[in-house]
Structure formats: C-alpha cells, structure tokens
Amino acid sequence: DDPEEVVDALSDLYRRLGEHDVMCGLWCRQSALPDTKVALSYLQFGYWSRAQESLMGAMSKAGQSMVTKTEKTVWEEQWVQCAKHLNQWDSLTAYAREVNQFDLQLECHWKNSDWASLRDLLQDPMPSDPSQTKIYDIYNALQEGRLQDAEKHCQEAFQYALKSWCLLPEVTVQAYVPLMQTFHQLVELHESALLLDEVQKSMRHNSVPELKNTISAWRERLPNKWDEITVWFELLTWRNHVFKMLTECSQISQEIKNALQVLGSHEEAWTLVKFAECARKQGLPAVSLANIAKIPDVQHVDAASKKREEVLARLDSGTAADLSMALNLINKTNIEYFAPTQKAEMLRLKGELLARMPDGRVPGQTKVDDAHQALGTALGTC
C-alpha cells in the first residue's frame, strides 16, 4: 500500500472521530518541514495567529524541499481553520473562490451577509455536505421570510443530524461534541422562525409582539466557555442577523417599529459585547476589538460594559499603543453616570493600566504611585 494513502485514510478517520490531537500527532510524524511541526503545536495550544504565520512560512519554503501532497493539503486546511478563528472572512471568501471550495463559499457568504451570493450558490447542484447545506437553506429561507420552507428544511436537517449521531461508535468520542452544537444551532433556527412568525402576526394585528421569553432564553443558552470561538461566532452572528431583521421591519405602526428597533439594537449590542468577552478570554484580543467596533453608539447600549471590554482587550494585547489608547478611553469617559460598582471597575482598570505603563520621570519604572492612587479611589467608590 502507498504510505501516503494510508496516512490520508488515518487522517480522515481521526477527523470523523473528532480526535484532533491524534491527527496532529500523525501529521507531525509525517511532515518534512520543521515549520509544519511548529504550526501544528501552535494549533494544539490555540495560538491561531502564530500558527497562521508558521503555516505561511512553511508554504514559502515548499519549493526548497521534498514536500508531499498530503503535507501541502494540511497547510491549506489548517490555514483555513486559523482564518476562521481569527474572523478573516474576507480573505477566506477570496480563497474559497480561487480554489472553488463550495462549502467554504456558502459559509463565507452568510457570515458576510451576502445573501444574494448565498442564494445563487444554493441553486447550483454542487457536491457538498447535505446536513450543512440544509442549515444554509434555513438561513436563506428565514432571511427571505419563507418561514414554512425554513421549518421544512429544519426538520430535514434534524434528520440528517440524527443519522450522523447513530453512525458514531457507542464509546464516547469527541465527534459527539460538534453534533451537539449542531442540534443547539437547529433549535435556535427553529426558535428564530417562531420569533419571526410572532412578528408577522403582530404586524397583522398592529400590536407589539411578545418576544421576551425567546430573548431571555437566548441570553441564558450560550455555548460553553471552553467551546471554540468559531462555535460562538456561528451562533451569535445568526442571532444578530435576526435582531437586524427586527430593526428593519417597516410595514407596521411607528410605535411598534420604534419598540422593535430598540429591542433589536439593544440585543445586538449585548450579543457583540458577549462575543467580544469570549474572544478576549480565549486569547484573541484583536477579534474582540474588531467586534467592539461594530457596536452602535446609541443611548440604550450599556456603555460601561462596552468600554470595560475594550479596555480589557487592550490590556490583554499589551502593546504600548493599546495601553495608551485604553487609558485615554477611560480618561475621556464621564463615569459620573455609571453605577458605583461600574465606577469602581473603571478606576480599577485605570490602576492596572498605569501599573504597566512606563514612568517618564523614572527610567525603567512604571507609574506605580499613580496606579496606587487610582486603585485606592476604586476601593473608596465601592
């Protein structure tokens, strides 16, 4: 047997079972370039930016040594995973079009809100994962307001997911985790259809729709803290699409329209802050800051939460420029309108920033005295 074919078969088996670490170990044993081993090690520890840089370095050296086709495929697949974790959807869109990856194009189009391109691609009979394609059909149907078609696609997607569940071995494997996440996703798509149906009924009766139960459930039902950032992004991005649909309702009275706009904008902002918090805690401050920048600056947004997440993300980044920008943000914020605990938190963060910033008056020292003063004020504010 061809050793490369055996490695490909083993890799596919480990991928289907969700055994990512074992798969990385197999690739490390077969790789020819040290850069590949370095990149795979970064991937296993979740250092996506460093892994992407190492993969790009390996690709630039491809012509300098005998590299197998399998190793080159590993580079491309893992570069795509890095780009997904870093939210580089514009780069992924260009890559998917260049190599004609149908499934990746579908994913990029809906996450970039390019619904026209998504609809056109779904009409092409291209080979793809049927269960995932059904989810894209649901997205498209809900976006176009075809709620009955969405419900039909949702039931079919549930059947595909259940068949995939039954095909897995009885022993516990990691492959069960993404399937559970798929079920979570389908439940929320079903609830999205019910929510939009409630809005349509209220439009006919000229009344404010009752959405509190669904919105409250969504706030409580979040992915696990240890789930990958792609899982959070998949779920929260769709929620924000639903909230935007609420704010864009026009065939209703002005009073109901205003109520939906306030609800949609507020929930969209809360969702973006929550995603920024998750990205920051997973060591992705750049992704966190990019999402904070999307939060609309309107009155009903919890300004304290937004500013707190931005300061924490810049603290985690740790560069001199980010520390300076975070300190300027706090200094320019009028915290008199915040609650006492929020005031104390902003002053505490100011103390942490000052403790890390160099003191121009004393070479080699940080602004410890200023930090102590800020932290003392924070204690007195509680």
Tab-separated table of C-alpha atoms in Angstrom:
chain	number	residue	atom	x	y	z
A	1	ASP	CA	0.000	0.000	0.000
A	2	ASP	CA	1.038	3.606	-0.654
A	3	PRO	CA	2.123	5.107	2.716
A	4	GLU	CA	0.629	8.463	1.734
A	5	GLU	CA	-2.753	6.849	1.097
A	6	VAL	CA	-2.591	5.143	4.483
A	7	VAL	CA	-1.863	8.477	6.188
A	8	ASP	CA	-4.757	10.088	4.315
A	9	ALA	CA	-7.106	7.306	5.424
A	10	LEU	CA	-5.985	7.561	9.047
A	11	SER	CA	-6.321	11.356	8.983
A	12	ASP	CA	-9.858	11.075	7.644
A	13	LEU	CA	-10.741	8.523	10.341
A	14	TYR	CA	-9.378	10.710	13.144
A	15	ARG	CA	-11.157	13.751	11.691
A	16	ARG	CA	-14.504	11.918	11.638
A	17	LEU	CA	-13.982	10.818	15.239
A	18	GLY	CA	-13.007	14.355	16.285
A	19	GLU	CA	-9.590	13.220	17.552
A	20	HIS	CA	-7.738	16.389	16.614
A	21	ASP	CA	-4.698	15.841	18.855
A	22	VAL	CA	-4.096	12.337	17.489
A	23	MET	CA	-4.461	13.693	13.975
A	24	CYS	CA	-1.882	16.415	14.679
A	25	GLY	CA	0.485	13.788	16.065
A	26	LEU	CA	0.149	11.767	12.876
A	27	TRP	CA	0.848	14.813	10.728
A	28	CYS	CA	3.896	15.734	12.829
A	29	ARG	CA	5.398	12.285	12.259
A	30	GLN	CA	4.876	12.513	8.510
A	31	SER	CA	5.801	16.171	7.928
A	32	ALA	CA	9.047	17.050	6.157
A	33	LEU	CA	9.413	20.697	7.245
A	34	PRO	CA	10.054	21.803	10.855
A	35	ASP	CA	7.694	24.747	10.216
A	36	THR	CA	4.822	22.287	9.871
A	37	LYS	CA	5.546	20.767	13.289
A	38	VAL	CA	5.765	24.245	14.834
A	39	ALA	CA	2.460	25.300	13.273
A	40	LEU	CA	0.707	22.135	14.457
A	41	SER	CA	1.998	22.676	18.006
A	42	TYR	CA	0.638	26.233	17.982
A	43	LEU	CA	-2.712	24.916	16.707
A	44	GLN	CA	-2.994	22.409	19.547
A	45	PHE	CA	-2.495	25.170	22.123
A	46	GLY	CA	-4.845	27.625	20.398
A	47	TYR	CA	-2.224	30.169	19.241
A	48	TRP	CA	-4.000	30.849	15.972
A	49	SER	CA	-2.052	33.939	14.864
A	50	ARG	CA	1.308	32.266	15.431
A	51	ALA	CA	0.102	29.081	13.739
A	52	GLN	CA	-1.012	31.043	10.700
A	53	GLU	CA	2.373	32.777	10.478
A	54	SER	CA	4.176	29.431	10.703
A	55	LEU	CA	1.951	27.941	8.010
A	56	MET	CA	2.658	30.871	5.714
A	57	GLY	CA	6.393	30.363	6.381
A	58	ALA	CA	6.080	26.677	5.511
A	59	MET	CA	4.237	27.496	2.279
A	60	SER	CA	7.006	29.896	1.249
A	61	LYS	CA	9.561	27.070	1.656
A	62	ALA	CA	7.554	24.475	-0.259
A	63	GLY	CA	9.897	24.594	-3.259
A	64	GLN	CA	13.058	24.164	-1.198
A	65	SER	CA	12.440	20.560	-0.075
A	66	MET	CA	10.547	17.414	-0.958
A	67	VAL	CA	7.092	18.088	0.460
A	68	THR	CA	4.305	15.576	-0.074
A	69	LYS	CA	0.899	16.480	-1.414
A	70	THR	CA	-0.612	15.458	1.930
A	71	GLU	CA	1.533	17.966	3.824
A	72	LYS	CA	0.536	20.758	1.442
A	73	THR	CA	-3.114	19.832	1.966
A	74	VAL	CA	-2.576	20.035	5.732
A	75	TRP	CA	-1.163	23.564	5.301
A	76	GLU	CA	-4.200	24.723	3.358
A	77	GLU	CA	-6.769	23.085	5.660
A	78	GLN	CA	-5.173	24.421	8.823
A	79	TRP	CA	-4.679	27.889	7.339
A	80	VAL	CA	-8.430	27.951	6.731
A	81	GLN	CA	-9.042	26.947	10.364
A	82	CYS	CA	-6.734	29.713	11.584
A	83	ALA	CA	-8.506	32.279	9.398
A	84	LYS	CA	-11.895	31.163	10.758
A	85	HIS	CA	-10.744	31.538	14.362
A	86	LEU	CA	-9.305	34.975	13.568
A	87	ASN	CA	-12.510	36.069	11.773
A	88	GLN	CA	-10.706	36.736	8.482
A	89	TRP	CA	-13.794	36.182	6.367
A	90	ASP	CA	-12.796	38.492	3.515
A	91	SER	CA	-9.568	36.529	2.993
A	92	LEU	CA	-11.488	33.259	3.246
A	93	THR	CA	-14.011	34.434	0.654
A	94	ALA	CA	-11.243	35.243	-1.827
A	95	TYR	CA	-9.521	31.905	-1.127
A	96	ALA	CA	-12.757	29.890	-1.491
A	97	ARG	CA	-13.487	31.484	-4.855
A	98	GLU	CA	-9.937	30.909	-6.089
A	99	VAL	CA	-9.875	27.190	-5.231
A	100	ASN	CA	-13.632	26.763	-5.853
A	101	GLN	CA	-14.500	25.341	-2.414
A	102	PHE	CA	-18.294	25.214	-2.474
A	103	ASP	CA	-18.953	24.648	1.249
A	104	LEU	CA	-16.489	27.344	2.306
A	105	GLN	CA	-18.068	29.815	-0.119
A	106	LEU	CA	-21.502	29.154	1.402
A	107	GLU	CA	-20.154	29.705	4.903
A	108	CYS	CA	-18.381	32.928	3.946
A	109	HIS	CA	-21.400	34.373	2.141
A	110	TRP	CA	-23.827	34.032	5.035
A	111	LYS	CA	-21.332	35.272	7.614
A	112	ASN	CA	-20.616	38.300	5.421
A	113	SER	CA	-24.391	38.842	4.964
A	114	ASP	CA	-24.008	38.317	1.205
A	115	TRP	CA	-27.445	36.752	0.840
A	116	ALA	CA	-27.658	37.189	-2.947
A	117	SER	CA	-24.471	35.150	-3.496
A	118	LEU	CA	-25.654	32.550	-0.982
A	119	ARG	CA	-28.961	32.161	-2.806
A	120	ASP	CA	-27.234	31.795	-6.173
A	121	LEU	CA	-24.827	29.143	-4.883
A	122	LEU	CA	-27.592	27.108	-3.249
A	123	GLN	CA	-29.236	26.768	-6.651
A	124	ASP	CA	-26.135	25.076	-8.131
A	125	PRO	CA	-26.072	21.262	-7.846
A	126	MET	CA	-22.559	21.121	-6.375
A	127	PRO	CA	-21.368	18.185	-4.223
A	128	SER	CA	-21.353	19.186	-0.572
A	129	ASP	CA	-22.219	18.091	2.941
A	130	PRO	CA	-26.037	17.731	2.803
A	131	SER	CA	-26.585	18.348	6.519
A	132	GLN	CA	-24.620	21.603	6.471
A	133	THR	CA	-26.208	22.706	3.193
A	134	LYS	CA	-29.633	22.278	4.792
A	135	ILE	CA	-28.615	24.731	7.509
A	136	TYR	CA	-27.662	27.259	4.818
A	137	ASP	CA	-31.070	26.643	3.219
A	138	ILE	CA	-32.679	27.542	6.566
A	139	TYR	CA	-30.615	30.742	6.815
A	140	ASN	CA	-31.652	31.754	3.311
A	141	ALA	CA	-35.329	30.922	3.830
A	142	LEU	CA	-35.528	32.887	7.082
A	143	GLN	CA	-33.742	35.846	5.536
A	144	GLU	CA	-36.310	35.907	2.723
A	145	GLY	CA	-39.250	35.462	5.106
A	146	ARG	CA	-40.186	31.976	3.844
A	147	LEU	CA	-40.970	30.596	7.272
A	148	GLN	CA	-42.740	27.421	6.122
A	149	ASP	CA	-39.793	26.475	3.888
A	150	ALA	CA	-37.448	27.176	6.791
A	151	GLU	CA	-39.414	24.864	9.064
A	152	LYS	CA	-39.342	22.126	6.406
A	153	HIS	CA	-35.573	22.455	5.952
A	154	CYS	CA	-35.158	22.463	9.736
A	155	GLN	CA	-36.925	19.125	10.120
A	156	GLU	CA	-34.775	17.632	7.347
A	157	ALA	CA	-31.618	18.962	8.994
A	158	PHE	CA	-32.656	17.354	12.284
A	159	GLN	CA	-32.982	14.024	10.467
A	160	TYR	CA	-29.513	14.360	8.921
A	161	ALA	CA	-28.022	15.175	12.320
A	162	LEU	CA	-29.751	12.202	13.967
A	163	LYS	CA	-28.445	9.855	11.252
A	164	SER	CA	-24.921	11.180	11.817
A	165	TRP	CA	-25.348	10.600	15.559
A	166	CYS	CA	-26.413	6.971	15.002
A	167	LEU	CA	-23.363	6.327	12.784
A	168	LEU	CA	-20.912	7.188	15.581
A	169	PRO	CA	-19.460	4.427	17.790
A	170	GLU	CA	-21.100	3.680	21.120
A	171	VAL	CA	-17.976	4.656	23.055
A	172	THR	CA	-17.580	8.333	23.891
A	173	VAL	CA	-15.638	10.231	21.219
A	174	GLN	CA	-15.095	13.921	20.540
A	175	ALA	CA	-17.226	13.690	17.376
A	176	TYR	CA	-20.343	13.874	19.547
A	177	VAL	CA	-19.476	17.451	20.565
A	178	PRO	CA	-19.916	19.167	17.154
A	179	LEU	CA	-23.136	17.214	16.645
A	180	MET	CA	-24.492	18.526	19.951
A	181	GLN	CA	-23.529	22.007	18.787
A	182	THR	CA	-25.409	21.381	15.533
A	183	PHE	CA	-28.543	20.413	17.484
A	184	HIS	CA	-28.178	23.620	19.509
A	185	GLN	CA	-27.929	25.571	16.267
A	186	LEU	CA	-31.024	23.910	14.797
A	187	VAL	CA	-33.051	24.592	17.951
A	188	GLU	CA	-32.206	28.289	17.673
A	189	LEU	CA	-33.080	28.343	13.971
A	190	HIS	CA	-36.457	26.795	14.820
A	191	GLU	CA	-36.965	29.433	17.505
A	192	SER	CA	-35.942	32.142	15.034
A	193	ALA	CA	-38.739	31.021	12.728
A	194	LEU	CA	-41.219	31.147	15.626
A	195	LEU	CA	-39.962	34.599	16.632
A	196	LEU	CA	-40.306	35.988	13.101
A	197	ASP	CA	-43.751	34.388	12.809
A	198	GLU	CA	-44.772	36.185	16.004
A	199	VAL	CA	-43.583	39.467	14.483
A	200	GLN	CA	-45.622	38.831	11.331
A	201	LYS	CA	-48.744	38.101	13.403
A	202	SER	CA	-48.256	41.320	15.356
A	203	MET	CA	-47.967	43.244	12.091
A	204	ARG	CA	-51.384	41.921	11.045
A	205	HIS	CA	-52.950	42.797	14.410
A	206	ASN	CA	-50.999	46.050	14.833
A	207	SER	CA	-49.694	45.035	18.265
A	208	VAL	CA	-46.290	44.730	19.917
A	209	PRO	CA	-45.013	41.117	19.605
A	210	GLU	CA	-44.251	39.152	22.770
A	211	LEU	CA	-40.583	38.213	22.327
A	212	LYS	CA	-39.366	38.391	25.926
A	213	ASN	CA	-39.333	34.630	26.559
A	214	THR	CA	-37.271	33.815	23.465
A	215	ILE	CA	-34.808	36.663	24.039
A	216	SER	CA	-34.350	35.682	27.692
A	217	ALA	CA	-33.781	32.045	26.713
A	218	TRP	CA	-31.138	33.094	24.172
A	219	ARG	CA	-29.280	35.125	26.788
A	220	GLU	CA	-29.189	32.147	29.134
A	221	ARG	CA	-28.460	29.496	26.496
A	222	LEU	CA	-24.900	30.139	25.364
A	223	PRO	CA	-22.068	27.839	24.280
A	224	ASN	CA	-19.678	26.538	26.914
A	225	LYS	CA	-16.823	28.803	27.951
A	226	TRP	CA	-14.332	26.270	26.578
A	227	ASP	CA	-16.031	25.892	23.180
A	228	GLU	CA	-14.015	27.219	20.264
A	229	ILE	CA	-14.568	30.795	19.141
A	230	THR	CA	-15.988	29.541	15.825
A	231	VAL	CA	-18.899	27.941	17.718
A	232	TRP	CA	-19.644	31.227	19.492
A	233	PHE	CA	-19.352	33.180	16.258
A	234	GLU	CA	-21.684	30.835	14.362
A	235	LEU	CA	-24.412	31.143	16.982
A	236	LEU	CA	-24.145	34.817	17.908
A	237	THR	CA	-23.744	36.006	14.303
A	238	TRP	CA	-27.058	34.419	13.380
A	239	ARG	CA	-28.749	35.986	16.407
A	240	ASN	CA	-27.546	39.388	15.262
A	241	HIS	CA	-29.000	38.740	11.808
A	242	VAL	CA	-32.363	38.076	13.485
A	243	PHE	CA	-32.074	41.261	15.550
A	244	LYS	CA	-31.288	43.255	12.398
A	245	MET	CA	-34.399	41.828	10.767
A	246	LEU	CA	-36.384	43.124	13.751
A	247	THR	CA	-34.941	46.630	13.381
A	248	GLU	CA	-35.685	46.666	9.648
A	249	CYS	CA	-39.408	45.902	9.967
A	250	SER	CA	-41.249	48.703	8.130
A	251	GLN	CA	-44.850	47.628	7.462
A	252	ILE	CA	-46.022	48.448	10.984
A	253	SER	CA	-47.029	51.485	13.001
A	254	GLN	CA	-44.301	53.865	14.133
A	255	GLU	CA	-44.783	52.974	17.798
A	256	ILE	CA	-44.295	49.236	17.220
A	257	LYS	CA	-41.431	49.937	14.820
A	258	ASN	CA	-39.643	52.009	17.459
A	259	ALA	CA	-40.132	49.269	20.066
A	260	LEU	CA	-38.658	46.611	17.758
A	261	GLN	CA	-35.751	48.853	16.811
A	262	VAL	CA	-34.888	49.490	20.457
A	263	LEU	CA	-35.137	45.768	21.285
A	264	GLY	CA	-33.145	44.686	18.230
A	265	SER	CA	-30.379	47.255	18.685
A	266	HIS	CA	-30.058	46.548	22.399
A	267	GLU	CA	-29.846	42.773	21.954
A	268	GLU	CA	-27.434	43.140	19.038
A	269	ALA	CA	-25.137	45.263	21.208
A	270	TRP	CA	-25.365	42.817	24.143
A	271	THR	CA	-24.529	39.915	21.808
A	272	LEU	CA	-21.493	41.709	20.358
A	273	VAL	CA	-20.192	42.524	23.858
A	274	LYS	CA	-20.662	38.889	24.905
A	275	PHE	CA	-18.784	37.640	21.864
A	276	ALA	CA	-16.003	40.185	22.473
A	277	GLU	CA	-15.708	38.898	26.048
A	278	CYS	CA	-15.451	35.292	24.836
A	279	ALA	CA	-12.810	36.188	22.214
A	280	ARG	CA	-10.761	38.069	24.802
A	281	LYS	CA	-10.858	35.173	27.273
A	282	GLN	CA	-9.689	32.819	24.521
A	283	GLY	CA	-6.626	34.961	23.860
A	284	LEU	CA	-7.931	36.763	20.757
A	285	PRO	CA	-7.832	40.481	21.669
A	286	ALA	CA	-7.769	41.597	18.015
A	287	VAL	CA	-11.009	39.705	17.323
A	288	SER	CA	-12.510	41.186	20.484
A	289	LEU	CA	-11.639	44.757	19.480
A	290	ALA	CA	-12.956	44.246	15.944
A	291	ASN	CA	-16.361	43.213	17.313
A	292	ILE	CA	-16.474	46.026	19.861
A	293	ALA	CA	-16.004	48.460	16.965
A	294	LYS	CA	-19.262	47.130	15.450
A	295	ILE	CA	-21.352	48.072	18.497
A	296	PRO	CA	-23.603	51.039	17.682
A	297	ASP	CA	-23.035	54.098	19.863
A	298	VAL	CA	-26.630	54.787	20.905
A	299	GLN	CA	-28.185	55.720	24.230
A	300	HIS	CA	-29.648	52.397	25.251
A	301	VAL	CA	-26.389	50.480	24.857
A	302	ASP	CA	-24.702	49.572	28.132
A	303	ALA	CA	-21.749	51.895	27.670
A	304	ALA	CA	-19.965	50.628	30.759
A	305	SER	CA	-19.863	47.029	29.502
A	306	LYS	CA	-18.673	48.121	26.067
A	307	LYS	CA	-15.884	50.311	27.431
A	308	ARG	CA	-14.860	47.708	30.000
A	309	GLU	CA	-14.453	45.028	27.324
A	310	GLU	CA	-12.456	47.361	25.097
A	311	VAL	CA	-10.091	48.274	27.945
A	312	LEU	CA	-9.649	44.614	28.947
A	313	ALA	CA	-8.937	43.609	25.335
A	314	ARG	CA	-6.281	46.299	25.025
A	315	LEU	CA	-4.822	45.207	28.363
A	316	ASP	CA	-4.543	41.657	27.053
A	317	SER	CA	-2.945	42.914	23.848
A	318	GLY	CA	-0.290	44.540	25.990
A	319	THR	CA	1.310	46.782	23.347
A	320	ALA	CA	2.301	50.309	24.306
A	321	ALA	CA	-0.137	51.759	21.772
A	322	ASP	CA	-3.072	49.695	23.087
A	323	LEU	CA	-2.294	50.555	26.712
A	324	SER	CA	-2.175	54.245	25.842
A	325	MET	CA	-5.453	54.052	23.903
A	326	ALA	CA	-7.144	52.228	26.792
A	327	LEU	CA	-6.012	54.866	29.284
A	328	ASN	CA	-7.220	57.669	27.005
A	329	LEU	CA	-10.581	55.916	26.685
A	330	ILE	CA	-11.030	55.836	30.477
A	331	ASN	CA	-9.877	59.441	30.908
A	332	LYS	CA	-12.367	60.646	28.272
A	333	THR	CA	-15.280	58.680	29.764
A	334	ASN	CA	-17.675	60.516	32.047
A	335	ILE	CA	-18.139	57.858	34.720
A	336	GLU	CA	-20.476	60.017	36.815
A	337	TYR	CA	-23.434	58.398	35.047
A	338	PHE	CA	-22.229	54.858	35.902
A	339	ALA	CA	-23.354	52.793	38.881
A	340	PRO	CA	-20.927	52.718	41.859
A	341	THR	CA	-19.670	49.226	41.002
A	342	GLN	CA	-19.109	50.284	37.383
A	343	LYS	CA	-17.198	53.381	38.509
A	344	ALA	CA	-15.009	51.240	40.761
A	345	GLU	CA	-14.323	48.809	37.913
A	346	MET	CA	-13.240	51.578	35.542
A	347	LEU	CA	-10.920	53.009	38.208
A	348	ARG	CA	-9.516	49.554	38.902
A	349	LEU	CA	-8.740	49.103	35.216
A	350	LYS	CA	-7.117	52.533	35.179
A	351	GLY	CA	-4.881	51.396	38.040
A	352	GLU	CA	-3.890	48.242	36.130
A	353	LEU	CA	-3.056	50.294	33.042
A	354	LEU	CA	-0.927	52.751	34.988
A	355	ALA	CA	0.924	49.886	36.681
A	356	ARG	CA	2.026	48.621	33.262
A	357	MET	CA	2.901	51.939	31.634
A	358	PRO	CA	6.481	53.266	31.868
A	359	ASP	CA	7.074	56.349	34.012
A	360	GLY	CA	8.880	59.007	32.019
A	361	ARG	CA	10.108	60.622	35.236
A	362	VAL	CA	11.920	57.473	36.451
A	363	PRO	CA	13.632	55.367	33.752
A	364	GLY	CA	12.856	51.664	33.987
A	365	GLN	CA	9.925	52.149	36.362
A	366	THR	CA	6.157	52.096	35.835
A	367	LYS	CA	3.601	54.578	37.162
A	368	VAL	CA	3.178	52.697	40.437
A	369	ASP	CA	2.229	55.716	42.560
A	370	ASP	CA	-0.477	56.803	40.104
A	371	ALA	CA	-1.734	53.217	39.979
A	372	HIS	CA	-1.958	53.060	43.788
A	373	GLN	CA	-3.937	56.291	43.830
A	374	ALA	CA	-6.405	55.015	41.198
A	375	LEU	CA	-6.861	51.685	42.983
A	376	GLY	CA	-7.392	53.467	46.303
A	377	THR	CA	-10.080	55.642	44.744
A	378	ALA	CA	-11.705	52.482	43.318
A	379	LEU	CA	-11.860	50.946	46.810
A	380	GLY	CA	-13.465	54.080	48.211
A	381	THR	CA	-16.078	54.107	45.427
A	382	CYS	CA	-17.446	50.605	46.098
